[in-house]
mmCIF file of N, CA and C in Angstrom:
data_model
loop_
_atom_site.group_PDB
_atom_site.id
_atom_site.type_symbol
_atom_site.label_atom_id
_atom_site.label_comp_id
_atom_site.label_asym_id
_atom_site.label_seq_id
_atom_site.Cartn_x
_atom_site.Cartn_y
_atom_site.Cartn_z
ATOM 1 N N UNK A 43 79.731 105.724 127.011
ATOM 2 C CA UNK A 43 80.994 106.307 126.583
ATOM 3 C C UNK A 43 80.785 107.051 125.265
ATOM 4 N N UNK A 44 81.185 108.274 125.244
ATOM 5 C CA UNK A 44 80.978 109.130 124.089
ATOM 6 C C UNK A 44 82.141 108.976 123.102
ATOM 7 N N UNK A 45 81.792 108.823 121.823
ATOM 8 C CA UNK A 45 82.822 108.689 120.793
ATOM 9 C C UNK A 45 83.505 110.030 120.574
ATOM 10 N N UNK A 46 84.801 109.984 120.341
ATOM 11 C CA UNK A 46 85.568 111.199 120.101
ATOM 12 C C UNK A 46 86.029 111.215 118.644
ATOM 13 N N UNK A 47 85.192 111.796 117.780
ATOM 14 C CA UNK A 47 85.482 111.829 116.347
ATOM 15 C C UNK A 47 86.629 112.765 116.015
ATOM 16 N N UNK A 48 86.894 113.712 116.893
ATOM 17 C CA UNK A 48 87.972 114.657 116.643
ATOM 18 C C UNK A 48 89.319 113.939 116.550
ATOM 19 N N UNK A 49 89.524 112.935 117.381
ATOM 20 C CA UNK A 49 90.776 112.174 117.326
ATOM 21 C C UNK A 49 90.909 111.438 115.999
ATOM 22 N N UNK A 50 89.797 110.902 115.508
ATOM 23 C CA UNK A 50 89.817 110.193 114.229
ATOM 24 C C UNK A 50 90.122 111.155 113.090
ATOM 25 N N UNK A 51 89.463 112.298 113.087
ATOM 26 C CA UNK A 51 89.702 113.307 112.047
ATOM 27 C C UNK A 51 91.149 113.778 112.110
ATOM 28 N N UNK A 52 91.657 114.004 113.309
ATOM 29 C CA UNK A 52 93.045 114.441 113.478
ATOM 30 C C UNK A 52 94.012 113.368 112.964
ATOM 31 N N UNK A 53 93.723 112.104 113.262
ATOM 32 C CA UNK A 53 94.569 111.012 112.771
ATOM 33 C C UNK A 53 94.602 111.007 111.248
ATOM 34 N N UNK A 54 93.429 111.133 110.612
ATOM 35 C CA UNK A 54 93.364 111.130 109.146
ATOM 36 C C UNK A 54 94.127 112.321 108.578
ATOM 37 N N UNK A 55 93.980 113.477 109.176
ATOM 38 C CA UNK A 55 94.703 114.663 108.706
ATOM 39 C C UNK A 55 96.215 114.481 108.841
ATOM 40 N N UNK A 56 96.654 113.939 109.967
ATOM 41 C CA UNK A 56 98.088 113.702 110.166
ATOM 42 C C UNK A 56 98.604 112.655 109.187
ATOM 43 N N UNK A 57 97.805 111.621 108.968
ATOM 44 C CA UNK A 57 98.201 110.576 108.036
ATOM 45 C C UNK A 57 98.325 111.148 106.628
ATOM 46 N N UNK A 58 97.384 112.005 106.246
ATOM 47 C CA UNK A 58 97.425 112.636 104.925
ATOM 48 C C UNK A 58 98.686 113.483 104.775
ATOM 49 N N UNK A 59 99.003 114.252 105.800
ATOM 50 C CA UNK A 59 100.181 115.116 105.725
ATOM 51 C C UNK A 59 101.480 114.318 105.731
ATOM 52 N N UNK A 60 101.505 113.193 106.413
ATOM 53 C CA UNK A 60 102.735 112.411 106.478
ATOM 54 C C UNK A 60 102.956 111.565 105.228
ATOM 55 N N UNK A 61 101.858 111.073 104.608
ATOM 56 C CA UNK A 61 102.013 110.219 103.426
ATOM 57 C C UNK A 61 100.690 110.159 102.654
ATOM 58 N N UNK A 62 100.407 111.167 101.833
ATOM 59 C CA UNK A 62 99.131 111.193 101.118
ATOM 60 C C UNK A 62 98.959 110.024 100.147
ATOM 61 N N UNK A 63 100.064 109.567 99.561
ATOM 62 C CA UNK A 63 99.967 108.429 98.639
ATOM 63 C C UNK A 63 99.467 107.187 99.372
ATOM 64 N N UNK A 64 100.035 106.916 100.543
ATOM 65 C CA UNK A 64 99.631 105.740 101.312
ATOM 66 C C UNK A 64 98.160 105.819 101.707
ATOM 67 N N UNK A 65 97.722 106.979 102.188
ATOM 68 C CA UNK A 65 96.324 107.129 102.583
ATOM 69 C C UNK A 65 95.399 106.926 101.381
ATOM 70 N N UNK A 66 95.791 107.445 100.230
ATOM 71 C CA UNK A 66 94.999 107.242 99.019
ATOM 72 C C UNK A 66 94.933 105.761 98.661
ATOM 73 N N UNK A 67 96.071 105.080 98.717
ATOM 74 C CA UNK A 67 96.114 103.652 98.391
ATOM 75 C C UNK A 67 95.294 102.842 99.396
ATOM 76 N N UNK A 68 95.365 103.206 100.670
ATOM 77 C CA UNK A 68 94.576 102.485 101.671
ATOM 78 C C UNK A 68 93.078 102.697 101.456
ATOM 79 N N UNK A 69 92.701 103.860 100.951
ATOM 80 C CA UNK A 69 91.299 104.101 100.627
ATOM 81 C C UNK A 69 90.876 103.246 99.434
ATOM 82 N N UNK A 70 91.746 103.133 98.437
ATOM 83 C CA UNK A 70 91.487 102.242 97.299
ATOM 84 C C UNK A 70 91.401 100.801 97.783
ATOM 85 N N UNK A 71 92.278 100.428 98.703
ATOM 86 C CA UNK A 71 92.267 99.084 99.288
ATOM 87 C C UNK A 71 90.917 98.802 99.940
ATOM 88 N N UNK A 72 90.414 99.765 100.706
ATOM 89 C CA UNK A 72 89.103 99.607 101.333
ATOM 90 C C UNK A 72 88.030 99.380 100.266
ATOM 91 N N UNK A 73 88.063 100.186 99.210
ATOM 92 C CA UNK A 73 87.054 100.063 98.151
ATOM 93 C C UNK A 73 87.144 98.694 97.468
ATOM 94 N N UNK A 74 88.345 98.215 97.231
ATOM 95 C CA UNK A 74 88.515 96.889 96.623
ATOM 96 C C UNK A 74 87.963 95.795 97.528
ATOM 97 N N UNK A 75 88.268 95.869 98.812
ATOM 98 C CA UNK A 75 87.754 94.865 99.743
ATOM 99 C C UNK A 75 86.235 94.912 99.835
ATOM 100 N N UNK A 76 85.672 96.100 99.787
ATOM 101 C CA UNK A 76 84.219 96.246 99.780
ATOM 102 C C UNK A 76 83.636 95.616 98.513
ATOM 103 N N UNK A 77 84.270 95.882 97.375
ATOM 104 C CA UNK A 77 83.798 95.321 96.101
ATOM 105 C C UNK A 77 83.875 93.795 96.103
ATOM 106 N N UNK A 78 84.946 93.249 96.655
ATOM 107 C CA UNK A 78 85.081 91.793 96.746
ATOM 108 C C UNK A 78 83.977 91.219 97.630
ATOM 109 N N UNK A 79 83.764 91.819 98.783
ATOM 110 C CA UNK A 79 82.727 91.324 99.702
ATOM 111 C C UNK A 79 81.349 91.398 99.063
ATOM 112 N N UNK A 80 81.061 92.485 98.372
ATOM 113 C CA UNK A 80 79.763 92.621 97.711
ATOM 114 C C UNK A 80 79.625 91.617 96.558
ATOM 115 N N UNK A 81 80.708 91.400 95.822
ATOM 116 C CA UNK A 81 80.679 90.418 94.735
ATOM 117 C C UNK A 81 80.371 89.042 95.282
ATOM 118 N N UNK A 82 81.041 88.666 96.366
ATOM 119 C CA UNK A 82 80.759 87.377 96.996
ATOM 120 C C UNK A 82 79.295 87.301 97.424
ATOM 121 N N UNK A 83 78.835 88.337 98.109
ATOM 122 C CA UNK A 83 77.473 88.345 98.637
ATOM 123 C C UNK A 83 76.430 88.217 97.530
ATOM 124 N N UNK A 84 76.629 88.924 96.463
ATOM 125 C CA UNK A 84 75.646 88.954 95.383
ATOM 126 C C UNK A 84 75.693 87.694 94.518
ATOM 127 N N UNK A 85 76.886 87.117 94.331
ATOM 128 C CA UNK A 85 77.023 86.037 93.352
ATOM 129 C C UNK A 85 77.107 84.626 93.935
ATOM 130 N N UNK A 86 77.112 84.491 95.261
ATOM 131 C CA UNK A 86 77.154 83.147 95.857
ATOM 132 C C UNK A 86 75.970 82.349 95.339
ATOM 133 N N UNK A 87 76.102 81.115 94.923
ATOM 134 C CA UNK A 87 77.254 80.231 95.045
ATOM 135 C C UNK A 87 78.160 80.228 93.807
ATOM 136 N N UNK A 88 77.927 81.100 92.843
ATOM 137 C CA UNK A 88 78.725 81.112 91.615
ATOM 138 C C UNK A 88 79.594 82.364 91.548
ATOM 139 N N UNK A 89 80.509 82.469 92.466
ATOM 140 C CA UNK A 89 81.382 83.644 92.556
ATOM 141 C C UNK A 89 82.344 83.652 91.366
ATOM 142 N N UNK A 90 82.486 84.781 90.670
ATOM 143 C CA UNK A 90 83.402 84.860 89.531
ATOM 144 C C UNK A 90 84.855 84.996 90.002
ATOM 145 N N UNK A 91 85.436 83.882 90.353
ATOM 146 C CA UNK A 91 86.765 83.892 90.959
ATOM 147 C C UNK A 91 87.849 84.443 90.039
ATOM 148 N N UNK A 92 87.666 84.333 88.735
ATOM 149 C CA UNK A 92 88.648 84.910 87.816
ATOM 150 C C UNK A 92 88.649 86.440 87.885
ATOM 151 N N UNK A 93 87.591 87.018 88.391
ATOM 152 C CA UNK A 93 87.518 88.464 88.614
ATOM 153 C C UNK A 93 87.959 88.798 90.035
ATOM 154 N N UNK A 94 87.534 87.999 90.989
ATOM 155 C CA UNK A 94 87.767 88.299 92.397
ATOM 156 C C UNK A 94 89.236 88.126 92.802
ATOM 157 N N UNK A 95 89.882 87.076 92.334
ATOM 158 C CA UNK A 95 91.277 86.858 92.730
ATOM 159 C C UNK A 95 92.193 88.031 92.370
ATOM 160 N N UNK A 96 92.146 88.571 91.150
ATOM 161 C CA UNK A 96 92.995 89.746 90.872
ATOM 162 C C UNK A 96 92.692 90.929 91.782
ATOM 163 N N UNK A 97 91.428 91.078 92.169
ATOM 164 C CA UNK A 97 91.090 92.140 93.116
ATOM 165 C C UNK A 97 91.734 91.869 94.479
ATOM 166 N N UNK A 98 91.692 90.595 94.909
ATOM 167 C CA UNK A 98 92.372 90.205 96.147
ATOM 168 C C UNK A 98 93.850 90.574 96.087
ATOM 169 N N UNK A 99 94.505 90.180 94.994
ATOM 170 C CA UNK A 99 95.944 90.413 94.872
ATOM 171 C C UNK A 99 96.287 91.898 94.880
ATOM 172 N N UNK A 100 95.469 92.691 94.236
ATOM 173 C CA UNK A 100 95.702 94.137 94.228
ATOM 174 C C UNK A 100 95.556 94.704 95.636
ATOM 175 N N UNK A 101 94.476 94.340 96.314
ATOM 176 C CA UNK A 101 94.249 94.834 97.674
ATOM 177 C C UNK A 101 95.348 94.366 98.626
ATOM 178 N N UNK A 102 95.748 93.122 98.511
ATOM 179 C CA UNK A 102 96.801 92.613 99.399
ATOM 180 C C UNK A 102 98.150 93.266 99.109
ATOM 181 N N UNK A 103 98.414 93.572 97.862
ATOM 182 C CA UNK A 103 99.656 94.286 97.528
ATOM 183 C C UNK A 103 99.672 95.665 98.175
ATOM 184 N N UNK A 104 98.540 96.324 98.155
ATOM 185 C CA UNK A 104 98.432 97.622 98.827
ATOM 186 C C UNK A 104 98.626 97.458 100.329
ATOM 187 N N UNK A 105 98.045 96.403 100.896
ATOM 188 C CA UNK A 105 98.207 96.153 102.339
ATOM 189 C C UNK A 105 99.668 95.895 102.691
ATOM 190 N N UNK A 106 100.362 95.171 101.838
ATOM 191 C CA UNK A 106 101.785 94.894 102.084
ATOM 192 C C UNK A 106 102.587 96.193 102.042
ATOM 193 N N UNK A 107 102.336 97.010 101.021
ATOM 194 C CA UNK A 107 103.013 98.310 100.942
ATOM 195 C C UNK A 107 102.718 99.153 102.188
ATOM 196 N N UNK A 108 101.452 99.230 102.563
ATOM 197 C CA UNK A 108 101.062 100.046 103.710
ATOM 198 C C UNK A 108 101.704 99.552 104.992
ATOM 199 N N UNK A 109 101.734 98.234 105.162
ATOM 200 C CA UNK A 109 102.337 97.667 106.377
ATOM 201 C C UNK A 109 103.824 97.998 106.451
ATOM 202 N N UNK A 110 104.505 97.890 105.326
ATOM 203 C CA UNK A 110 105.937 98.219 105.303
ATOM 204 C C UNK A 110 106.127 99.699 105.603
ATOM 205 N N UNK A 111 105.327 100.550 104.972
ATOM 206 C CA UNK A 111 105.497 101.984 105.148
ATOM 207 C C UNK A 111 105.125 102.438 106.560
ATOM 208 N N UNK A 112 104.226 101.721 107.219
ATOM 209 C CA UNK A 112 103.849 102.053 108.599
ATOM 210 C C UNK A 112 104.732 101.343 109.633
ATOM 211 N N UNK A 113 105.488 100.340 109.173
ATOM 212 C CA UNK A 113 106.305 99.580 110.104
ATOM 213 C C UNK A 113 105.494 98.607 110.936
ATOM 214 N N UNK A 114 104.445 98.030 110.337
ATOM 215 C CA UNK A 114 103.568 97.117 111.061
ATOM 216 C C UNK A 114 103.866 95.665 110.678
ATOM 217 N N UNK A 115 104.595 94.972 111.541
ATOM 218 C CA UNK A 115 104.952 93.590 111.269
ATOM 219 C C UNK A 115 103.721 92.690 111.215
ATOM 220 N N UNK A 116 102.777 92.873 112.122
ATOM 221 C CA UNK A 116 101.590 92.015 112.182
ATOM 222 C C UNK A 116 100.773 92.078 110.903
ATOM 223 N N UNK A 117 100.522 93.271 110.415
ATOM 224 C CA UNK A 117 99.756 93.425 109.173
ATOM 225 C C UNK A 117 100.579 92.901 107.993
ATOM 226 N N UNK A 118 101.879 93.131 108.008
ATOM 227 C CA UNK A 118 102.742 92.658 106.923
ATOM 228 C C UNK A 118 102.703 91.145 106.808
ATOM 229 N N UNK A 119 102.934 90.445 107.889
ATOM 230 C CA UNK A 119 102.992 88.981 107.843
ATOM 231 C C UNK A 119 101.609 88.394 107.528
ATOM 232 N N UNK A 120 100.554 89.022 108.035
ATOM 233 C CA UNK A 120 99.200 88.563 107.721
ATOM 234 C C UNK A 120 98.905 88.733 106.232
ATOM 235 N N UNK A 121 99.231 89.891 105.688
ATOM 236 C CA UNK A 121 98.975 90.156 104.269
ATOM 237 C C UNK A 121 99.776 89.234 103.368
ATOM 238 N N UNK A 122 101.036 88.994 103.706
ATOM 239 C CA UNK A 122 101.863 88.083 102.906
ATOM 240 C C UNK A 122 101.307 86.667 102.969
ATOM 241 N N UNK A 123 100.905 86.230 104.154
ATOM 242 C CA UNK A 123 100.353 84.888 104.310
ATOM 243 C C UNK A 123 99.087 84.705 103.479
ATOM 244 N N UNK A 124 98.175 85.662 103.561
ATOM 245 C CA UNK A 124 96.931 85.574 102.793
ATOM 246 C C UNK A 124 97.231 85.634 101.301
ATOM 247 N N UNK A 125 98.191 86.477 100.898
ATOM 248 C CA UNK A 125 98.582 86.561 99.497
ATOM 249 C C UNK A 125 99.051 85.202 98.983
ATOM 250 N N UNK A 126 99.907 84.538 99.751
ATOM 251 C CA UNK A 126 100.424 83.226 99.338
ATOM 252 C C UNK A 126 99.318 82.175 99.277
ATOM 253 N N UNK A 127 98.418 82.189 100.245
ATOM 254 C CA UNK A 127 97.294 81.244 100.233
ATOM 255 C C UNK A 127 96.419 81.488 99.006
ATOM 256 N N UNK A 128 96.118 82.757 98.722
ATOM 257 C CA UNK A 128 95.306 83.080 97.549
ATOM 258 C C UNK A 128 96.027 82.726 96.248
ATOM 259 N N UNK A 129 97.330 82.854 96.245
ATOM 260 C CA UNK A 129 98.111 82.479 95.058
ATOM 261 C C UNK A 129 97.947 80.996 94.752
ATOM 262 N N UNK A 130 97.963 80.161 95.780
ATOM 263 C CA UNK A 130 97.733 78.725 95.599
ATOM 264 C C UNK A 130 96.321 78.478 95.079
ATOM 265 N N UNK A 131 95.344 79.152 95.651
ATOM 266 C CA UNK A 131 93.969 79.006 95.196
ATOM 267 C C UNK A 131 93.796 79.432 93.748
ATOM 268 N N UNK A 132 94.415 80.548 93.370
ATOM 269 C CA UNK A 132 94.322 81.044 91.997
ATOM 270 C C UNK A 132 94.996 80.073 91.022
ATOM 271 N N UNK A 133 96.144 79.552 91.425
ATOM 272 C CA UNK A 133 96.841 78.546 90.609
ATOM 273 C C UNK A 133 95.935 77.324 90.384
ATOM 274 N N UNK A 134 95.336 76.836 91.464
ATOM 275 C CA UNK A 134 94.444 75.690 91.355
ATOM 276 C C UNK A 134 93.258 75.993 90.446
ATOM 277 N N UNK A 135 92.721 77.192 90.543
ATOM 278 C CA UNK A 135 91.593 77.588 89.703
ATOM 279 C C UNK A 135 91.990 77.581 88.219
ATOM 280 N N UNK A 136 93.180 78.075 87.928
ATOM 281 C CA UNK A 136 93.621 78.171 86.529
ATOM 282 C C UNK A 136 94.081 76.845 85.936
ATOM 283 N N UNK A 137 94.688 75.990 86.770
ATOM 284 C CA UNK A 137 95.333 74.776 86.255
ATOM 285 C C UNK A 137 94.479 73.538 86.401
ATOM 286 N N UNK A 138 93.775 73.411 87.504
ATOM 287 C CA UNK A 138 93.053 72.162 87.756
ATOM 288 C C UNK A 138 91.654 72.174 87.211
#
């Protein structure tokens, strides 16, 4: 099966024209998630969680905005759930 890159390029172009701010934020979100994954990979077992958690929260906030703006309930509820779980983890890291 041959990949059809034209559809992907067309989707990105349409997305840019419909909401350039959202596409820019989603690209930043991707970069943040990549940075978090690389930080984990490089620093295990001593991950700098005081650095990583704020990156998580920023990326998840972007995901929540994007889900609302796209009308995606599944991504919205997933992002909110992960945000709340990470909030508990961050609280435990700071307090306990």
